[in-house]
PDB file of C-alpha atoms in Angstrom:
ATOM      1  CA  GLN A   1      64.819 -82.405  28.872  1.00  0.00           C
ATOM      2  CA  VAL A   2      63.436 -79.190  30.291  1.00  0.00           C
ATOM      3  CA  GLN A   3      60.569 -79.742  32.708  1.00  0.00           C
ATOM      4  CA  LEU A   4      58.518 -77.138  34.526  1.00  0.00           C
ATOM      5  CA  VAL A   5      55.874 -78.338  36.968  1.00  0.00           C
ATOM      6  CA  GLU A   6      53.558 -75.836  38.602  1.00  0.00           C
ATOM      7  CA  SER A   7      51.695 -76.472  41.845  1.00  0.00           C
ATOM      8  CA  GLY A   8      49.760 -74.598  44.507  1.00  0.00           C
ATOM      9  CA  GLY A   9      46.639 -73.720  42.555  1.00  0.00           C
ATOM     10  CA  GLY A  10      43.155 -74.190  43.946  1.00  0.00           C
ATOM     11  CA  VAL A  11      40.041 -72.382  45.093  1.00  0.00           C
ATOM     12  CA  VAL A  12      40.563 -69.300  47.267  1.00  0.00           C
ATOM     13  CA  GLN A  13      38.220 -66.620  48.559  1.00  0.00           C
ATOM     14  CA  PRO A  14      38.460 -63.021  47.338  1.00  0.00           C
ATOM     15  CA  GLY A  15      40.923 -60.992  49.383  1.00  0.00           C
ATOM     16  CA  ARG A  16      42.938 -64.032  50.465  1.00  0.00           C
ATOM     17  CA  SER A  17      46.439 -65.103  49.456  1.00  0.00           C
ATOM     18  CA  LEU A  18      47.960 -68.016  47.576  1.00  0.00           C
ATOM     19  CA  ARG A  19      51.497 -69.019  46.675  1.00  0.00           C
ATOM     20  CA  LEU A  20      52.278 -70.849  43.454  1.00  0.00           C
ATOM     21  CA  SER A  21      55.426 -72.892  42.962  1.00  0.00           C
ATOM     22  CA  CYS A  22      57.202 -74.121  39.860  1.00  0.00           C
ATOM     23  CA  ALA A  23      59.721 -76.947  40.106  1.00  0.00           C
ATOM     24  CA  ALA A  24      62.307 -76.799  37.322  1.00  0.00           C
ATOM     25  CA  SER A  25      64.522 -79.588  36.050  1.00  0.00           C
ATOM     26  CA  GLY A  26      66.574 -80.551  33.016  1.00  0.00           C
ATOM     27  CA  PHE A  27      68.530 -77.300  32.779  1.00  0.00           C
ATOM     28  CA  SER A  28      70.729 -75.026  34.870  1.00  0.00           C
ATOM     29  CA  PHE A  29      67.941 -73.145  36.643  1.00  0.00           C
ATOM     30  CA  SER A  30      70.198 -70.551  38.265  1.00  0.00           C
ATOM     31  CA  THR A  31      71.365 -69.221  34.882  1.00  0.00           C
ATOM     32  CA  TYR A  32      67.955 -68.481  33.329  1.00  0.00           C
ATOM     33  CA  GLY A  33      65.304 -65.881  33.897  1.00  0.00           C
ATOM     34  CA  MET A  34      61.766 -67.081  34.541  1.00  0.00           C
ATOM     35  CA  HIS A  35      58.270 -65.758  33.766  1.00  0.00           C
ATOM     36  CA  TRP A  36      54.729 -66.253  34.983  1.00  0.00           C
ATOM     37  CA  VAL A  37      51.989 -66.027  32.347  1.00  0.00           C
ATOM     38  CA  ARG A  38      48.289 -66.517  32.995  1.00  0.00           C
ATOM     39  CA  GLN A  39      45.176 -67.297  30.991  1.00  0.00           C
ATOM     40  CA  ALA A  40      41.658 -66.697  32.242  1.00  0.00           C
ATOM     41  CA  PRO A  41      39.069 -69.258  31.084  1.00  0.00           C
ATOM     42  CA  GLY A  42      38.214 -68.799  27.425  1.00  0.00           C
ATOM     43  CA  THR A  43      40.467 -65.776  26.990  1.00  0.00           C
ATOM     44  CA  GLY A  44      43.962 -64.929  25.810  1.00  0.00           C
ATOM     45  CA  LEU A  45      47.381 -65.015  27.404  1.00  0.00           C
ATOM     46  CA  GLU A  46      48.458 -62.350  29.902  1.00  0.00           C
ATOM     47  CA  TRP A  47      52.085 -61.812  30.851  1.00  0.00           C
ATOM     48  CA  VAL A  48      52.344 -61.454  34.646  1.00  0.00           C
ATOM     49  CA  ALA A  49      55.962 -61.102  35.742  1.00  0.00           C
ATOM     50  CA  VAL A  50      59.606 -61.947  35.079  1.00  0.00           C
ATOM     51  CA  ILE A  51      62.556 -62.481  37.403  1.00  0.00           C
ATOM     52  CA  TRP A  52      66.194 -62.467  36.392  1.00  0.00           C
ATOM     53  CA  TYR A  53      68.421 -65.499  36.853  1.00  0.00           C
ATOM     54  CA  ASP A  54      69.812 -64.238  40.165  1.00  0.00           C
ATOM     55  CA  GLY A  55      66.641 -62.592  41.473  1.00  0.00           C
ATOM     56  CA  THR A  56      68.095 -59.077  41.294  1.00  0.00           C
ATOM     57  CA  ASN A  57      65.660 -57.742  38.685  1.00  0.00           C
ATOM     58  CA  LYS A  58      61.909 -58.183  38.586  1.00  0.00           C
ATOM     59  CA  ASN A  59      59.250 -56.696  36.333  1.00  0.00           C
ATOM     60  CA  TYR A  60      55.469 -56.898  36.691  1.00  0.00           C
ATOM     61  CA  ALA A  61      52.368 -56.265  34.635  1.00  0.00           C
ATOM     62  CA  ASP A  62      50.533 -53.166  35.834  1.00  0.00           C
ATOM     63  CA  PHE A  63      47.480 -55.174  36.871  1.00  0.00           C
ATOM     64  CA  VAL A  64      49.426 -57.123  39.528  1.00  0.00           C
ATOM     65  CA  LYS A  65      51.833 -54.500  40.810  1.00  0.00           C
ATOM     66  CA  GLY A  66      51.692 -54.262  44.580  1.00  0.00           C
ATOM     67  CA  ARG A  67      49.682 -57.479  44.928  1.00  0.00           C
ATOM     68  CA  PHE A  68      51.866 -60.214  43.392  1.00  0.00           C
ATOM     69  CA  THR A  69      55.525 -60.966  44.109  1.00  0.00           C
ATOM     70  CA  ILE A  70      57.746 -63.175  41.977  1.00  0.00           C
ATOM     71  CA  SER A  71      60.702 -64.851  43.637  1.00  0.00           C
ATOM     72  CA  ARG A  72      63.007 -67.828  43.245  1.00  0.00           C
ATOM     73  CA  ASP A  73      65.151 -70.202  45.258  1.00  0.00           C
ATOM     74  CA  ASN A  74      68.042 -71.307  43.072  1.00  0.00           C
ATOM     75  CA  SER A  75      69.168 -73.838  45.687  1.00  0.00           C
ATOM     76  CA  LYS A  76      65.817 -75.610  45.246  1.00  0.00           C
ATOM     77  CA  ASN A  77      65.390 -74.988  41.487  1.00  0.00           C
ATOM     78  CA  THR A  78      62.031 -73.446  42.273  1.00  0.00           C
ATOM     79  CA  LEU A  79      60.144 -70.366  41.107  1.00  0.00           C
ATOM     80  CA  TYR A  80      57.363 -68.800  43.167  1.00  0.00           C
ATOM     81  CA  LEU A  81      54.469 -66.401  42.733  1.00  0.00           C
ATOM     82  CA  GLN A  82      53.016 -64.949  45.928  1.00  0.00           C
ATOM     83  CA  MET A  83      49.529 -63.636  45.193  1.00  0.00           C
ATOM     84  CA  ASN A  84      47.858 -61.366  47.753  1.00  0.00           C
ATOM     85  CA  SER A  85      44.508 -59.554  47.801  1.00  0.00           C
ATOM     86  CA  LEU A  86      43.142 -61.912  45.187  1.00  0.00           C
ATOM     87  CA  ARG A  87      40.211 -60.841  43.037  1.00  0.00           C
ATOM     88  CA  ALA A  88      37.723 -62.759  40.924  1.00  0.00           C
ATOM     89  CA  GLU A  89      39.500 -61.483  37.806  1.00  0.00           C
ATOM     90  CA  ASP A  90      42.683 -63.270  38.903  1.00  0.00           C
ATOM     91  CA  THR A  91      40.972 -66.581  38.159  1.00  0.00           C
ATOM     92  CA  ALA A  92      43.166 -68.227  35.518  1.00  0.00           C
ATOM     93  CA  VAL A  93      45.577 -70.974  34.630  1.00  0.00           C
ATOM     94  CA  TYR A  94      49.033 -69.798  35.674  1.00  0.00           C
ATOM     95  CA  TYR A  95      51.966 -70.959  33.557  1.00  0.00           C
ATOM     96  CA  CYS A  96      55.604 -71.031  34.571  1.00  0.00           C
ATOM     97  CA  VAL A  97      57.813 -70.222  31.568  1.00  0.00           C
ATOM     98  CA  ARG A  98      61.568 -70.205  31.120  1.00  0.00           C
ATOM     99  CA  ASP A  99      63.291 -67.168  29.612  1.00  0.00           C
ATOM    100  CA  ASN A 100      65.845 -68.004  26.961  1.00  0.00           C
ATOM    101  CA  TYR A 101      68.309 -65.554  28.504  1.00  0.00           C
ATOM    102  CA  TYR A 102      69.023 -64.089  31.942  1.00  0.00           C
ATOM    103  CA  GLY A 103      65.609 -62.443  32.176  1.00  0.00           C
ATOM    104  CA  SER A 104      65.767 -59.931  29.350  1.00  0.00           C
ATOM    105  CA  GLY A 105      65.121 -62.523  26.671  1.00  0.00           C
ATOM    106  CA  SER A 106      62.101 -64.414  25.435  1.00  0.00           C
ATOM    107  CA  PRO A 107      59.900 -67.180  26.812  1.00  0.00           C
ATOM    108  CA  ASP A 108      60.789 -70.582  25.432  1.00  0.00           C
ATOM    109  CA  TYR A 109      59.749 -73.610  27.533  1.00  0.00           C
ATOM    110  CA  TRP A 110      56.306 -73.715  29.176  1.00  0.00           C
ATOM    111  CA  GLY A 111      54.876 -75.740  32.041  1.00  0.00           C
ATOM    112  CA  GLN A 112      51.401 -77.264  31.884  1.00  0.00           C
ATOM    113  CA  GLY A 113      49.913 -74.684  34.234  1.00  0.00           C
ATOM    114  CA  THR A 114      48.029 -74.651  37.522  1.00  0.00           C
ATOM    115  CA  LEU A 115      44.458 -73.390  37.890  1.00  0.00           C
ATOM    116  CA  VAL A 116      43.639 -70.680  40.405  1.00  0.00           C
ATOM    117  CA  THR A 117      39.970 -70.002  41.089  1.00  0.00           C
ATOM    118  CA  VAL A 118      39.027 -66.957  43.161  1.00  0.00           C
ATOM    119  CA  SER A 119      35.497 -67.372  44.403  1.00  0.00           C
ATOM    120  CA  SER A 120      33.475 -67.082  47.569  1.00  0.00           C
TER     121      SER A 120
ATOM    122  CA  GLN B   1      47.857 -48.615  29.031  1.00  0.00           C
ATOM    123  CA  THR B   2      49.697 -50.359  26.224  1.00  0.00           C
ATOM    124  CA  VAL B   3      47.586 -52.412  23.845  1.00  0.00           C
ATOM    125  CA  VAL B   4      48.903 -54.990  21.380  1.00  0.00           C
ATOM    126  CA  THR B   5      46.514 -55.735  18.534  1.00  0.00           C
ATOM    127  CA  GLN B   6      46.178 -58.825  16.354  1.00  0.00           C
ATOM    128  CA  GLU B   7      43.575 -59.899  13.803  1.00  0.00           C
ATOM    129  CA  PRO B   8      40.837 -61.740  15.737  1.00  0.00           C
ATOM    130  CA  SER B   9      40.520 -64.453  13.123  1.00  0.00           C
ATOM    131  CA  LEU B  10      41.880 -65.560   9.766  1.00  0.00           C
ATOM    132  CA  THR B  11      41.065 -68.433   7.432  1.00  0.00           C
ATOM    133  CA  VAL B  12      43.481 -70.144   5.064  1.00  0.00           C
ATOM    134  CA  SER B  13      43.265 -73.131   2.728  1.00  0.00           C
ATOM    135  CA  PRO B  14      45.567 -76.121   3.194  1.00  0.00           C
ATOM    136  CA  GLY B  15      48.811 -75.523   1.310  1.00  0.00           C
ATOM    137  CA  GLY B  16      48.229 -71.788   1.234  1.00  0.00           C
ATOM    138  CA  THR B  17      50.096 -68.896   2.775  1.00  0.00           C
ATOM    139  CA  VAL B  18      48.844 -66.556   5.483  1.00  0.00           C
ATOM    140  CA  THR B  19      50.351 -63.624   7.373  1.00  0.00           C
ATOM    141  CA  LEU B  20      49.340 -62.669  10.891  1.00  0.00           C
ATOM    142  CA  THR B  21      50.274 -59.232  12.220  1.00  0.00           C
ATOM    143  CA  CYS B  22      50.913 -57.627  15.597  1.00  0.00           C
ATOM    144  CA  ALA B  23      50.625 -53.881  16.211  1.00  0.00           C
ATOM    145  CA  SER B  24      51.495 -51.714  19.200  1.00  0.00           C
ATOM    146  CA  SER B  25      49.437 -48.785  20.484  1.00  0.00           C
ATOM    147  CA  THR B  26      52.734 -46.966  21.144  1.00  0.00           C
ATOM    148  CA  GLY B  27      53.637 -46.791  17.453  1.00  0.00           C
ATOM    149  CA  ALA B  28      55.593 -48.792  14.918  1.00  0.00           C
ATOM    150  CA  VAL B  29      56.906 -52.155  16.053  1.00  0.00           C
ATOM    151  CA  THR B  30      60.669 -52.379  15.603  1.00  0.00           C
ATOM    152  CA  SER B  31      63.253 -55.027  16.402  1.00  0.00           C
ATOM    153  CA  GLY B  32      63.677 -53.344  19.785  1.00  0.00           C
ATOM    154  CA  TYR B  33      60.321 -54.786  20.813  1.00  0.00           C
ATOM    155  CA  TYR B  34      61.810 -58.295  20.316  1.00  0.00           C
ATOM    156  CA  PRO B  35      58.552 -59.714  18.888  1.00  0.00           C
ATOM    157  CA  ASN B  36      57.689 -63.260  19.890  1.00  0.00           C
ATOM    158  CA  TRP B  37      55.070 -65.602  18.475  1.00  0.00           C
ATOM    159  CA  PHE B  38      53.327 -68.505  20.209  1.00  0.00           C
ATOM    160  CA  GLN B  39      50.912 -71.197  19.113  1.00  0.00           C
ATOM    161  CA  GLN B  40      48.215 -72.656  21.341  1.00  0.00           C
ATOM    162  CA  LYS B  41      45.877 -75.519  20.535  1.00  0.00           C
ATOM    163  CA  PRO B  42      42.734 -76.249  22.578  1.00  0.00           C
ATOM    164  CA  GLY B  43      43.465 -77.835  25.933  1.00  0.00           C
ATOM    165  CA  GLN B  44      47.226 -77.442  25.562  1.00  0.00           C
ATOM    166  CA  ALA B  45      49.857 -75.135  26.967  1.00  0.00           C
ATOM    167  CA  PRO B  46      51.221 -72.564  24.529  1.00  0.00           C
ATOM    168  CA  ARG B  47      54.265 -73.395  22.433  1.00  0.00           C
ATOM    169  CA  SER B  48      56.923 -70.856  21.545  1.00  0.00           C
ATOM    170  CA  LEU B  49      57.542 -70.452  17.807  1.00  0.00           C
ATOM    171  CA  ILE B  50      59.523 -67.282  17.064  1.00  0.00           C
ATOM    172  CA  TYR B  51      61.651 -64.934  19.192  1.00  0.00           C
ATOM    173  CA  SER B  52      63.403 -61.624  18.525  1.00  0.00           C
ATOM    174  CA  THR B  53      61.395 -60.945  15.349  1.00  0.00           C
ATOM    175  CA  SER B  54      62.559 -63.830  13.191  1.00  0.00           C
ATOM    176  CA  ASN B  55      64.532 -66.405  15.173  1.00  0.00           C
ATOM    177  CA  LYS B  56      63.156 -69.923  15.319  1.00  0.00           C
ATOM    178  CA  HIS B  57      63.393 -72.343  18.210  1.00  0.00           C
ATOM    179  CA  SER B  58      64.862 -75.749  17.473  1.00  0.00           C
ATOM    180  CA  TRP B  59      61.376 -77.261  17.295  1.00  0.00           C
ATOM    181  CA  THR B  60      59.777 -74.606  15.064  1.00  0.00           C
ATOM    182  CA  PRO B  61      58.731 -75.998  11.657  1.00  0.00           C
ATOM    183  CA  ALA B  62      60.430 -74.356   8.681  1.00  0.00           C
ATOM    184  CA  ARG B  63      57.099 -73.167   7.253  1.00  0.00           C
ATOM    185  CA  PHE B  64      56.823 -70.578  10.066  1.00  0.00           C
ATOM    186  CA  SER B  65      58.712 -67.310   9.651  1.00  0.00           C
ATOM    187  CA  GLY B  66      58.751 -63.981  11.446  1.00  0.00           C
ATOM    188  CA  SER B  67      59.419 -60.476  10.147  1.00  0.00           C
ATOM    189  CA  LEU B  68      58.583 -56.790  10.432  1.00  0.00           C
ATOM    190  CA  LEU B  69      56.015 -55.551   7.946  1.00  0.00           C
ATOM    191  CA  GLY B  70      54.639 -52.043   7.599  1.00  0.00           C
ATOM    192  CA  GLY B  71      55.312 -51.052  11.208  1.00  0.00           C
ATOM    193  CA  LYS B  72      54.028 -54.319  12.616  1.00  0.00           C
ATOM    194  CA  ALA B  73      55.484 -57.667  13.584  1.00  0.00           C
ATOM    195  CA  ALA B  74      54.376 -60.455  11.266  1.00  0.00           C
ATOM    196  CA  LEU B  75      54.164 -64.224  11.356  1.00  0.00           C
ATOM    197  CA  THR B  76      53.919 -65.950   7.976  1.00  0.00           C
ATOM    198  CA  LEU B  77      52.893 -69.561   7.500  1.00  0.00           C
ATOM    199  CA  SER B  78      53.786 -70.973   4.091  1.00  0.00           C
ATOM    200  CA  GLY B  79      52.349 -74.280   2.935  1.00  0.00           C
ATOM    201  CA  VAL B  80      49.817 -74.382   5.745  1.00  0.00           C
ATOM    202  CA  GLN B  81      49.025 -77.799   7.204  1.00  0.00           C
ATOM    203  CA  PRO B  82      45.739 -78.841   8.856  1.00  0.00           C
ATOM    204  CA  GLU B  83      47.574 -79.153  12.171  1.00  0.00           C
ATOM    205  CA  ASP B  84      48.393 -75.430  12.039  1.00  0.00           C
ATOM    206  CA  GLU B  85      44.812 -74.623  13.004  1.00  0.00           C
ATOM    207  CA  ALA B  86      45.274 -72.942  16.379  1.00  0.00           C
ATOM    208  CA  GLU B  87      45.320 -69.666  18.271  1.00  0.00           C
ATOM    209  CA  TYR B  88      48.432 -67.554  17.697  1.00  0.00           C
ATOM    210  CA  TYR B  89      49.689 -64.905  20.100  1.00  0.00           C
ATOM    211  CA  CYS B  90      52.365 -62.276  19.726  1.00  0.00           C
ATOM    212  CA  LEU B  91      54.334 -60.806  22.622  1.00  0.00           C
ATOM    213  CA  LEU B  92      56.165 -57.475  22.654  1.00  0.00           C
ATOM    214  CA  TYR B  93      58.871 -56.218  25.000  1.00  0.00           C
ATOM    215  CA  TYR B  94      58.438 -52.826  26.685  1.00  0.00           C
ATOM    216  CA  GLY B  95      61.678 -52.224  28.548  1.00  0.00           C
ATOM    217  CA  GLY B  96      61.274 -55.058  31.027  1.00  0.00           C
ATOM    218  CA  ALA B  97      57.545 -55.654  30.970  1.00  0.00           C
ATOM    219  CA  ARG B  98      55.959 -57.692  28.207  1.00  0.00           C
ATOM    220  CA  VAL B  99      52.484 -57.502  26.695  1.00  0.00           C
ATOM    221  CA  PHE B 100      50.617 -60.170  24.746  1.00  0.00           C
ATOM    222  CA  GLY B 101      48.348 -59.472  21.845  1.00  0.00           C
ATOM    223  CA  GLY B 102      44.761 -60.644  22.012  1.00  0.00           C
ATOM    224  CA  GLY B 103      45.429 -63.603  19.745  1.00  0.00           C
ATOM    225  CA  THR B 104      44.461 -64.658  16.218  1.00  0.00           C
ATOM    226  CA  LYS B 105      42.318 -67.739  15.692  1.00  0.00           C
ATOM    227  CA  LEU B 106      43.604 -69.388  12.532  1.00  0.00           C
ATOM    228  CA  THR B 107      41.206 -71.709  10.746  1.00  0.00           C
ATOM    229  CA  VAL B 108      42.475 -74.079   8.066  1.00  0.00           C
ATOM    230  CA  LEU B 109      39.615 -74.789   5.712  1.00  0.00           C
TER     231      LEU B 109
END
């Protein structure tokens, strides 16, 4: 069965960096696009970024452009989100989500999320 | 900045039918926006329900259906069950980037 397990969350000071990881199993990781979606406490879902199956195409939400970088290592079945210049408003649960196509499709399977708290 | 708008809250009686909608600030929602719908219950990760306007995932109950209605994407629940009480989010595709709606809190009462 499809499993997505996020890690790397925690408490970080404003302006610092953090890298999230998502370990994928139960499917052929290298043939699916992947998304990051976040949810600030008590608020709605925000789409963050998508990466195509081979890493050649990436798209970002405007609010993270230039600060966050999505990447993947298909040899390790792992998705990453490098977050730089973190702000208090980046505090959220970050979900790793599989795309049901190469990267131009729709989210289908979700991980359980990892909490990032940006605070001094 | 693109905004996707949903009803903040709706109430439906058990066994009833309810339609949630999803509008785009850029104009009418068409199939080219590949509307998606997700359900989220308190303390849980979201669950995908509908993709590309009206396609169901293998786990989506038959009482959920998606469509386009009056320039908006729509999610209809027919024969609502108490366990359908949840937050529902739509997602639209904007040429690579995606944008979620603000969510609709559905109360079954």
